[in-house]
C-alpha angles and dihedrals in degrees: 000000000000090000089054093050091046088055089063097077105189093190090061095050121092111259094247090057098041092084090054091048091054090053091049091051091050092048090053091051092047093049092050092047092050093054106082097000121121138124115340127224101224094175124037116167131166088221132220146267125233117196133196117253131199112264131026116011107255125214109230119207121195114179132182119194169299089263121187111244097162092122094043121099089185138004138199133195128214133177142152128235134198135183125208092223136034125257096238129083131021120301093030133094111319123218120208095263090059093061113087136330132287093021094293089150100066096189093235107160090202089060103030095158098047120122116336091347087085113102091002118056117088106204142164117197117187119191135187112203128188119195111249092020105055121211107359099173141008146167132209127207115195103047121133111295096029110152137169130041099251137046146163123228129201119187117187150305094231129178112247092212092198098321111146102194139034137198128205113206134185125191117189135184118185120171129196144111096263147350095303091095120061146146120222123193118192142173096026105188131176112195122206122204098209101210102123103123133223127193120224105245112264112222119217111285134199116266092232094044127132097250149313119260115229114198121177124189137183132185094240110032094177090063091061117096097178143011126203130184124197138164137206098227106045103262115170109248111199099209109010095183097053126091089225119045142120140240135218133187087046122174127212113273091011112160122219121203125202117198122191127190120200131214089270093057094254118139134207133178143209129190135204129182123215124220117205120208116216116249114254118259119216140191123189135156092233133067115256145145118236114196113206129169093355096308134081134235118206122210124179136190130174096229127085108212126156139239106047108240110179124193110216127201128173086022097149112148098008110151104165140028127207116195124194121176113220096198122045136332141013121288110244 
């Protein structure tokens, strides 16, 4: 792929075609990123086992993170759990309603050792935390009505809303006289929907140019359900709902915003500001056409004096000149 892109030498392409070549290069990159790109597993862990010990009931804490979610518009957490014993009958796993009389064990996973829960309640509390938002989702095993010795948990998806890191936390209490009681958590997976956009930097362009290329990219294009371009100064965007488009009627310091929405309905944005370079101004005692930025400026004068000696102002960024005499002869 890189060899193919290297083959497209923009500096060897005529200026009027360079813009088109940039779009072709971006389309190639986008196509190649779409093929084989989807959600990303940003956390994959085999898990852990917490076992009862003789004596006071410990509170086990198993944490994973921080995990980078800066490219994720949304995330979801999945894992499996298993207990060594069933939840029915005495001497097995105890749910919160089996611990004490009159509801003195409230089954609050944030206070699993309060009241008569202490040295009784067998609990697994899984939490997904996003920085800036706190705990966005959780699941509790061991509440009244818990049955079975295995289960699968899915938490989310949740919009990241600008969060850049996540933590996955597990709190476990397991009470018994020995290793016959245990909780096992396996296949802990945090899935990232990579739809946070970026805009390819826009270099300064000439104020009388043919257009400004707008190229949006994401890490996981197949997670994006919609694209939307907008601007703050009324530029004309040719295809607002395409990742690759262009704009005309652009003003200096105009800011373009790209908004993506992923398959979970979560949105993210990126912004890029355009700088326009002023068109060069010329004076010369001879008639000529000076093409700049895909257009031409015509200057005339009645005299015929050689050689051509132009006076250039606002000439920032000029790299080539193209002289064409309107009256008589070929310019040497």
